[in-house]
Structures are given as C-alpha cells and as structure tokens.
C-alpha cells in the first residue's frame, strides 16, 4: 500500500521510455492508457487513505528526510493528484483517434511518450515533499509540454512553444533562485523542515527576496496576470489532446505549488500578513478576470477564446487565495477542481469538433447545433458551468468566492467578480448563437458525430460538472478541510 | 580567496544573472535569446556553488589529512541544474530550427509581422500557416 | 577576483556583439571560465560537468543551429528601456536578498550546519565511497538524479519529435563538412581512443574521484562528435546508427528505474540500494554503479542523437 505513493508517479514516468521502445502507435497508446488508469486508481486509493489516516510519508532510497528525498501526500496533494490523474485517464481514452489524425504517423509513439512525461511530471509535483525535487519534476513536465505543444499543425504552434519555453525557463530559474535563498538561510530542502525552520529567520532580507522570487516564478508558470502572455497561443495552437490536458491540469498544479509554498511553507502569517501578498493577489486576480474575459469576448478562434477565459479563471483562483480566509481559500481550491472539469470538457469537445470539421472558429461553428448535436450540447453545458449558472459545478465555486468577498465587506470585489461572469455570459452566448441560430455554411459537408471513444470522455466530464453542482458534499468537504488546514480556524 | 569580502561573489553573480536576463528579454534574435538564457542559468550556478564554499575547505572527496570539506549538496543540485539547462537549450534550438524553416526568419518581430499579415490575408486566425513536416 | 572580472567582461561583450558566431564562442569561453571558478570553489565535479556541457556540448549544438539559421543578428527595433527597468528591479531585489546572506566561506552559515554534516561525516561510511558528491547524487538524493536522467531523455524525445534525424547526401559515408584534412585526421585518430578510454575511466571511477555517468556520457558523445566532424557524418553514423540512439536512451533510464523497482520488490523503498546485496554498503556500491551506468548510457545516446538531429538537418531552401 505504501508503495502506491511512489508507483503513482513512477508507472507513467517509466512508461514513457517503454513507448519509445515500442515505437508503434497502437501499443504506445495502449501503454499510456493503462499507465494513466493505473495512476488514477492509485490516486483514488491514496486520497481515501490520507483523508482517513493523515499524511503519508515515503522515504525514497530508504534515506529519511531531510537527508534524503521524501514523498509526502496530504489531502491537498492527494486532491490535486486525483484531478491530474483523472483528467489524464479520460484524455488518454480520447487521444486515440484525435492523435492519429493530428500527429504524423511515425511520431505518434514519441508523442505519447511526451504526453506521459508531462503527466508524470505534474503528478510528481503534487506528491514530492522536497523543494528541489519539485523543480526537477517541473522541468520534466515543462520540457515535455514544449515538445507536445509544438506538434500543433499551425506553424504558430512553434513560435508559441518557443515563447512558452523562454518564459517558462525564466520562471523555473526564478524558482531555482528562490529555493537557493531559502536553502541558504535554513540549510534544508525538505518542505516540512523548511516550514519549521523558516520562522526563525523570516526577518531576514534573504528570505523575503527568496519569497518574492518563488512567487514570481510560480506566477509565470501559473500564467498569473500580467505574466500570462505565453498561455493563449500555446493553448490555441497545440494539438487538441495537449490543450485539453494542459488546460485542465498544468495551471492547477501551479496553483497547488503556490498554495504549498505561500500558505504552508512560509505560512499565512508571513506571506499574507507580513508581506502584502494578499492585496497583490486580489488585485492581480481581478485584473486577470477582467482582462481575460474582455479579450475572450473578441476572439473568433474558439480555442483562443477559451484560452483567454482560462486566464480569467486563474484570476478567480488567485483572488480566492488572496482573500486569506477559510472561505476564500475553499473557493480557490474548489475552483481548481471545477475548472479542471469545465475546461477539460470544453477543450475535449472542441477537439471532437476539430476531428470532424478541422479548425474551429466562430464562422465554422455556425449551425453546429444541427451538424454535431451531441458535441455542441456538451459545449453549451460546459459553457454554462464556465459562467457559473446553477446547477453546475461552476456555480458552486463562484458562490463560495462571492461569499468570501462579502465576509470581508469587499462589495466592489464581489461586484467585479459578478461582472466577470457577465462577460463570460457574452462569450458563451456568441458560441450558442453561432451554433443554434445561424445556418451552417452553404458548403458544409454532412458530418457524423465523433467516435464514442471521444464522446464518452467529453460527456463524463460534462456529467461531472452537473453532478458536482448538485452534490457538493465531497468536493466542498475536501476543499474546506484543506483550507482549514492551510489557513487555520482563525484566518 | 578566503580573505575576500564575503558578499563579492554573490554580487558579481547577480550582475551576471542580470546580464543574461537582459539578453533574454531585450534581444529579438531567438538564438541570442537562448544564449542569454544559458548565461542567466550559468550565473545562478555560480550563486549556488558560492554558498557551499567553506573557508580553507577542500573538495568533498575524502582524503588523508583533510578535515574541512566544502558542502557537497549545492554541487549535487547544480549538477542536476546544468543538465536541465542543456536540455532546455537543446529543445529551444530545435524549435528555432523549425521556426526558421516555417517562417524563414529567427527574428522575433519579423515572425510577429508574418503572423499578423497571415491573419489579415485570411480574415481569421490560424488560416495559412501549415508548417512543413519532415 | 580576476576570474569574476573576466566573466563580467565576457557577458558585456556578448550583449553587444551582432555576430552570433562570436557570441556563441564567447559563451563557451564564459562556461570554461565558470568551470575554473568552480574548481576554485572546491566544486570539482561541477567544474568538470560545466566544462564538458557548457563549453563543449552547448557550444557545438548552438553552432550547428547557426549553420541553419544564419550568423548575423539584426539590430532590434525596440528600445532597451523596458527590459532595463525589469532587469534593474530584479537585480535590486537580488542584491537586497544577499545583504543578509551569510558571508562566503563562513563555516557557521546555516547551509553548512543542518543537513550537510551528515553527508560529509557519514557519506563515506554509509554509502561507502570517498566522493561525497557521488554519494549524495546517486544515493541520498538518487531520486533527483533519476529525475535528471528523465530530463535529458525528455529533451531527446522533444528534439526527435521536432526534427527527427534526417538522411541525406551529406550523411552518406565518405562526405565531410570540412573537407579532407590529413593532419586533423591523423591527430583525431590518435586522440579518439584516448577519449574513449578516459570516458570509461570517468564512468567507473566516479566513486573515488570527480566524475560519474553524466560526465562520462558527455565525453563519450564528444568522441563521436569529433569523429563526425573530421571523418564525416556518414562514417560516424555507420559506427552508431541513429535509429539505435533513442532506443539506447530509453534503455538507460529503464535500467535506472529497474534498480529502483528491484528494491521495491524486495520490500524496501524505491531506489533503496541496500536491497541489492546482503551487506548494505555493498548494495550501495552495486546500486550506484548500476544507476551511473544507466545515466551514462542515456546521456551518451541522447546527446549524440540531438547532435545528429541538428547537424544532419538540411538547410531550408
């Protein structure tokens, strides 16, 4: 049982070289599928266990921390791990047909290897208990995602990937500098150990500078406004599977890293009270919500529209953290989960449209309600969740977020959050209008729905959006428990 | 060198980091950006290795008659970071080669201009640039 | 410190140069000087790696790219003001951060206190090898190194996804990029066996002296790069066919992982080498030997694959 903690990462990690050795598309896909579902199962068992018995520690190499590296899974880590593995499992089902169409045949095996590396890297970040090891996993997933994004068919996938590489590497180097400064003052790299030793030296300028570099570095990876410039093009031009997987997981893991470092290792007292990070996060979160939503309204390419919407959604999460209250952090953590559900559903559904129709702009989307009724319905439901209409999951997290702002009497912030939803309503409406109220283009060929292996993952996520909108016990229960652990009752 | 003022190394390292960082964000040539990125990372290595140094210490390899060793841990971390650095550079260079083939340029503003022109020509985004496959 | 002053000069020169060939050369020199600085700071293993990777491999890869993309940089059209402000703020934050930092060489600094003493005092005993860097790298923090091997492997996959390794007229046997140079041929023919021998020495002597799998892999790859440059890519590819390389790279990381899994099946934590033999220290030795071998194989094959991918690329017409 204990070994599951390491297998959940090692199995997908080591499946990547296996894919390269197999070097044929079908076996590589099958390997990836099995690895992802194994990890998903392991993540479910791990989360059940840590929520019942408390954090699980696993010393790699048999060297106890802080001398060796340890994995440490608590409810927060287990929760994000579950999101990553669940999305991976569904995306791998979806991938088979989509990848066969979008990726040159002789590169499919390596493409799956890259996908597995992205996945394993992200999973590794959520379970490791060592700050430097987190950096290593971050680099595995980043390098693999640069490669995966660049496989998009448009040449802009290449320049987008390069831009992401430059900004991502700057971010990672900032994180490296930050970790170095913390190590300099504490002599340790272990997260628990850091949290215990930092208060003694938290007055020093070195720790403050380290804090700033870590936050900015994670902010770059998180696409926190105004560090988000790499995200829209990267998501818009990547292959469908890659966009869906990254949009649903990569930024979530960055939110996790922010929570881990800011709230746990540095502690609420230092990060949000001694340093003015709370106000900065609220401010940047709001700017992200407004600018992201506003730009999304004017996009004609649907993937780009949703990518800008992601910038706005990240704003909601960051805003929740900035509130520094149990309700605010609960909202942020909930939105990590709910946003993975909605963006996963939306980008996968767009992938299904792309599979049948090719590029997806508003013009091509005209009359899609008749041409691909099931896929379009999924997109509309996902869109409703994005706006935050009850009874979808999106409503629940927005509800807690507004509640959190009102608790602190921040009426203006609450109004702006609602205004952001209004903007979301506009861009989702443009989609609905095109799909149901405009005739299909005259030259549109009749098309059939995408294969079941694509529709089933889409509708699974759509169903989850509605289920977690109606039955909030599990998701809200976990999120508020984590928030209590992080912020403490007094926050 | 143990007699030198204690923060000198760090300050030079900071200056070098910023020189690299400046190249990354100010230069339009993609190859030069990557050189800047490597310069930036290499200078961070200097920062790390400096903190592991112990005055009058020796390289952390067990030897007769030596009692003071420098800290091996920063060395290990930086060995890993060097690998990460060269890996990133290699991927970046491969991307540059492909960008050059697809756009006929490795200058940032020219690439941008070509994307904008393609947008205007087709009236929508993502229309024209089917990149060549190999 | 003269070295540091030189570094500053090189960095400034690299910013000003428009000839990218010179910029890359300056970068290589910069790496080599950094390596010298690392020697001075007691980091022999790091110096070794920086010299091989920064000055060697990175330089060669960058030059291979310049062959395809052109040597001259255009003057940037936008002004340097905004970047200067960003850099200024970042630099000021860093300087601010160092103000409270422990002085260089201070033996009482926190870095020297908490975790490090065990590596220095117990490393040679528990892991049983005099080189503490290797002990930490391959055993205490062996999982980081496992990840590091995957980083290199990932880079290989990424480059092969992007470029593949092309076959063309230049890569047929008997063609060389620099023409038939008799003196070079004779010299290189004598040097290559020495490099190969040295690579093996570095591979298996990492427990005692500076070096290990990573350095050995790079050195081995350089031997082939040198052969390639002088005798032609076609001949080099006859010795090590490109289609082997990614498979070899995959086998290397799998070897590392297999050692970890073996411990798992023996009921010990992942990568616990003491499971490999009855005597824990003996097990550590065996474990480090095997994982370093895996690292060496992967690094060698991936570095060579990346070189083939860039150098064998045809120029876009």
PDB file of C-alpha atoms in Angstrom, chain B:
ATOM      1  CA  UNK B   1      40.468  33.665  -1.922  1.00  0.00           C
ATOM      2  CA  UNK B   2      39.038  33.123   1.532  1.00  0.00           C
ATOM      3  CA  UNK B   3      40.221  36.541   2.578  1.00  0.00           C
ATOM      4  CA  UNK B   4      37.970  38.393   0.190  1.00  0.00           C
ATOM      5  CA  UNK B   5      34.982  40.378   1.326  1.00  0.00           C
ATOM      6  CA  UNK B   6      32.195  37.917   1.813  1.00  0.00           C
ATOM      7  CA  UNK B   7      29.461  39.116  -0.486  1.00  0.00           C
ATOM      8  CA  UNK B   8      31.587  39.969  -3.514  1.00  0.00           C
ATOM      9  CA  UNK B   9      30.919  36.624  -5.227  1.00  0.00           C
ATOM     10  CA  UNK B  10      27.191  36.986  -4.841  1.00  0.00           C
ATOM     11  CA  UNK B  11      27.122  40.462  -6.241  1.00  0.00           C
ATOM     12  CA  UNK B  12      29.089  39.533  -9.315  1.00  0.00           C
ATOM     13  CA  UNK B  13      26.821  36.516  -9.743  1.00  0.00           C
ATOM     14  CA  UNK B  14      23.799  38.803  -9.536  1.00  0.00           C
ATOM     15  CA  UNK B  15      25.294  41.124 -12.128  1.00  0.00           C
ATOM     16  CA  UNK B  16      25.964  38.205 -14.460  1.00  0.00           C
ATOM     17  CA  UNK B  17      22.466  36.816 -13.961  1.00  0.00           C
ATOM     18  CA  UNK B  18      21.014  40.154 -14.892  1.00  0.00           C
ATOM     19  CA  UNK B  19      23.256  40.419 -17.951  1.00  0.00           C
ATOM     20  CA  UNK B  20      21.820  37.090 -19.135  1.00  0.00           C
ATOM     21  CA  UNK B  21      18.278  38.051 -18.190  1.00  0.00           C
ATOM     22  CA  UNK B  22      18.674  41.302 -20.112  1.00  0.00           C
ATOM     23  CA  UNK B  23      19.765  39.440 -23.240  1.00  0.00           C
ATOM     24  CA  UNK B  24      16.696  37.176 -22.973  1.00  0.00           C
ATOM     25  CA  UNK B  25      14.125  39.924 -22.718  1.00  0.00           C
ATOM     26  CA  UNK B  26      15.696  42.630 -24.870  1.00  0.00           C
ATOM     27  CA  UNK B  27      17.048  40.781 -27.900  1.00  0.00           C
ATOM     28  CA  UNK B  28      14.848  39.827 -30.808  1.00  0.00           C
ATOM     29  CA  UNK B  29      17.046  37.103 -32.268  1.00  0.00           C
ATOM     30  CA  UNK B  30      15.876  33.740 -30.992  1.00  0.00           C
ATOM     31  CA  UNK B  31      19.335  32.153 -30.927  1.00  0.00           C
ATOM     32  CA  UNK B  32      20.680  35.047 -28.936  1.00  0.00           C
ATOM     33  CA  UNK B  33      17.766  34.747 -26.539  1.00  0.00           C
ATOM     34  CA  UNK B  34      18.808  31.157 -25.879  1.00  0.00           C
ATOM     35  CA  UNK B  35      22.413  32.207 -25.320  1.00  0.00           C
ATOM     36  CA  UNK B  36      21.093  34.748 -22.823  1.00  0.00           C
ATOM     37  CA  UNK B  37      19.033  32.093 -21.105  1.00  0.00           C
ATOM     38  CA  UNK B  38      22.102  29.879 -20.741  1.00  0.00           C
ATOM     39  CA  UNK B  39      24.104  32.823 -19.443  1.00  0.00           C
ATOM     40  CA  UNK B  40      21.370  33.518 -16.887  1.00  0.00           C
ATOM     41  CA  UNK B  41      21.287  29.919 -15.699  1.00  0.00           C
ATOM     42  CA  UNK B  42      25.067  29.538 -15.580  1.00  0.00           C
ATOM     43  CA  UNK B  43      25.270  32.591 -13.358  1.00  0.00           C
ATOM     44  CA  UNK B  44      22.696  31.114 -10.972  1.00  0.00           C
ATOM     45  CA  UNK B  45      25.053  28.134 -10.706  1.00  0.00           C
ATOM     46  CA  UNK B  46      27.815  30.485  -9.519  1.00  0.00           C
ATOM     47  CA  UNK B  47      25.438  31.751  -6.851  1.00  0.00           C
ATOM     48  CA  UNK B  48      24.720  28.228  -5.598  1.00  0.00           C
ATOM     49  CA  UNK B  49      28.296  26.999  -5.668  1.00  0.00           C
ATOM     50  CA  UNK B  50      29.472  30.097  -3.811  1.00  0.00           C
ATOM     51  CA  UNK B  51      27.168  29.338  -0.906  1.00  0.00           C
ATOM     52  CA  UNK B  52      28.618  25.855  -0.478  1.00  0.00           C
ATOM     53  CA  UNK B  53      32.185  27.062  -0.086  1.00  0.00           C
ATOM     54  CA  UNK B  54      33.776  26.751   3.314  1.00  0.00           C
ATOM     55  CA  UNK B  55      36.845  28.851   4.053  1.00  0.00           C
ATOM     56  CA  UNK B  56      40.015  26.757   3.848  1.00  0.00           C
ATOM     57  CA  UNK B  57      37.850  23.830   2.832  1.00  0.00           C
ATOM     58  CA  UNK B  58      38.666  21.180   0.282  1.00  0.00           C
ATOM     59  CA  UNK B  59      36.771  19.456  -2.466  1.00  0.00           C
ATOM     60  CA  UNK B  60      34.321  16.995  -0.874  1.00  0.00           C
ATOM     61  CA  UNK B  61      36.286  13.891  -1.732  1.00  0.00           C
ATOM     62  CA  UNK B  62      37.610  12.003   1.271  1.00  0.00           C
ATOM     63  CA  UNK B  63      41.355  12.487   1.548  1.00  0.00           C
ATOM     64  CA  UNK B  64      44.060  11.832   4.084  1.00  0.00           C
ATOM     65  CA  UNK B  65      44.784  14.684   6.416  1.00  0.00           C
ATOM     66  CA  UNK B  66      41.855  16.849   5.330  1.00  0.00           C
ATOM     67  CA  UNK B  67      39.300  17.805   7.944  1.00  0.00           C
ATOM     68  CA  UNK B  68      37.402  20.684   6.385  1.00  0.00           C
ATOM     69  CA  UNK B  69      35.335  19.948   3.299  1.00  0.00           C
ATOM     70  CA  UNK B  70      33.093  22.233   1.322  1.00  0.00           C
ATOM     71  CA  UNK B  71      29.409  21.370   1.278  1.00  0.00           C
ATOM     72  CA  UNK B  72      28.662  18.717  -1.354  1.00  0.00           C
ATOM     73  CA  UNK B  73      24.916  19.355  -1.536  1.00  0.00           C
ATOM     74  CA  UNK B  74      24.976  22.555  -3.665  1.00  0.00           C
ATOM     75  CA  UNK B  75      27.321  20.729  -6.032  1.00  0.00           C
ATOM     76  CA  UNK B  76      24.787  17.952  -6.461  1.00  0.00           C
ATOM     77  CA  UNK B  77      21.936  20.381  -7.015  1.00  0.00           C
ATOM     78  CA  UNK B  78      23.893  22.272  -9.621  1.00  0.00           C
ATOM     79  CA  UNK B  79      24.922  19.118 -11.446  1.00  0.00           C
ATOM     80  CA  UNK B  80      21.218  18.498 -11.876  1.00  0.00           C
ATOM     81  CA  UNK B  81      20.601  22.108 -12.871  1.00  0.00           C
ATOM     82  CA  UNK B  82      23.350  22.001 -15.515  1.00  0.00           C
ATOM     83  CA  UNK B  83      21.623  19.030 -17.085  1.00  0.00           C
ATOM     84  CA  UNK B  84      18.304  20.848 -17.014  1.00  0.00           C
ATOM     85  CA  UNK B  85      19.985  23.839 -18.626  1.00  0.00           C
ATOM     86  CA  UNK B  86      21.499  21.943 -21.536  1.00  0.00           C
ATOM     87  CA  UNK B  87      18.238  20.040 -22.036  1.00  0.00           C
ATOM     88  CA  UNK B  88      16.284  23.275 -22.284  1.00  0.00           C
ATOM     89  CA  UNK B  89      18.828  24.774 -24.668  1.00  0.00           C
ATOM     90  CA  UNK B  90      18.673  21.729 -26.914  1.00  0.00           C
ATOM     91  CA  UNK B  91      14.879  21.826 -27.131  1.00  0.00           C
ATOM     92  CA  UNK B  92      14.996  25.584 -27.715  1.00  0.00           C
ATOM     93  CA  UNK B  93      17.496  25.186 -30.560  1.00  0.00           C
ATOM     94  CA  UNK B  94      15.387  22.501 -32.195  1.00  0.00           C
ATOM     95  CA  UNK B  95      12.408  24.855 -32.033  1.00  0.00           C
ATOM     96  CA  UNK B  96      14.480  27.662 -33.556  1.00  0.00           C
ATOM     97  CA  UNK B  97      15.441  25.432 -36.466  1.00  0.00           C
ATOM     98  CA  UNK B  98      11.794  24.570 -37.118  1.00  0.00           C
ATOM     99  CA  UNK B  99      10.721  28.200 -36.759  1.00  0.00           C
ATOM    100  CA  UNK B 100      13.366  29.202 -39.266  1.00  0.00           C
ATOM    101  CA  UNK B 101      12.019  26.627 -41.729  1.00  0.00           C
ATOM    102  CA  UNK B 102       8.407  27.673 -41.223  1.00  0.00           C
ATOM    103  CA  UNK B 103       8.875  31.446 -41.216  1.00  0.00           C
ATOM    104  CA  UNK B 104      12.192  31.983 -42.964  1.00  0.00           C
ATOM    105  CA  UNK B 105      13.385  34.090 -40.061  1.00  0.00           C
ATOM    106  CA  UNK B 106      14.597  33.830 -36.496  1.00  0.00           C
ATOM    107  CA  UNK B 107      13.881  37.453 -35.598  1.00  0.00           C
ATOM    108  CA  UNK B 108      11.003  37.902 -33.201  1.00  0.00           C
ATOM    109  CA  UNK B 109       9.469  40.991 -34.811  1.00  0.00           C
ATOM    110  CA  UNK B 110       9.583  39.507 -38.328  1.00  0.00           C
ATOM    111  CA  UNK B 111       7.811  36.383 -37.130  1.00  0.00           C
ATOM    112  CA  UNK B 112       5.204  38.527 -35.431  1.00  0.00           C
ATOM    113  CA  UNK B 113       4.745  40.595 -38.605  1.00  0.00           C
ATOM    114  CA  UNK B 114       4.273  37.478 -40.716  1.00  0.00           C
ATOM    115  CA  UNK B 115       1.640  36.104 -38.343  1.00  0.00           C
ATOM    116  CA  UNK B 116      -0.261  39.383 -38.426  1.00  0.00           C
ATOM    117  CA  UNK B 117      -0.087  39.520 -42.222  1.00  0.00           C
ATOM    118  CA  UNK B 118      -1.434  35.973 -42.441  1.00  0.00           C
ATOM    119  CA  UNK B 119      -4.284  36.934 -40.134  1.00  0.00           C
ATOM    120  CA  UNK B 120      -5.244  39.860 -42.315  1.00  0.00           C
ATOM    121  CA  UNK B 121      -4.992  37.905 -45.540  1.00  0.00           C
ATOM    122  CA  UNK B 122      -7.411  35.188 -44.498  1.00  0.00           C
ATOM    123  CA  UNK B 123      -9.611  37.246 -42.207  1.00  0.00           C
ATOM    124  CA  UNK B 124      -9.311  34.754 -39.435  1.00  0.00           C
ATOM    125  CA  UNK B 125      -6.620  33.354 -37.259  1.00  0.00           C
ATOM    126  CA  UNK B 126      -4.773  30.192 -37.947  1.00  0.00           C
ATOM    127  CA  UNK B 127      -5.609  30.010 -41.620  1.00  0.00           C
ATOM    128  CA  UNK B 128      -2.448  29.874 -43.582  1.00  0.00           C
ATOM    129  CA  UNK B 129       0.468  28.583 -41.692  1.00  0.00           C
ATOM    130  CA  UNK B 130       0.529  24.866 -42.288  1.00  0.00           C
ATOM    131  CA  UNK B 131       4.052  24.209 -41.199  1.00  0.00           C
ATOM    132  CA  UNK B 132       6.178  21.901 -43.283  1.00  0.00           C
ATOM    133  CA  UNK B 133       6.546  18.420 -41.937  1.00  0.00           C
ATOM    134  CA  UNK B 134       9.619  16.346 -42.172  1.00  0.00           C
TER     135      UNK B 134
END
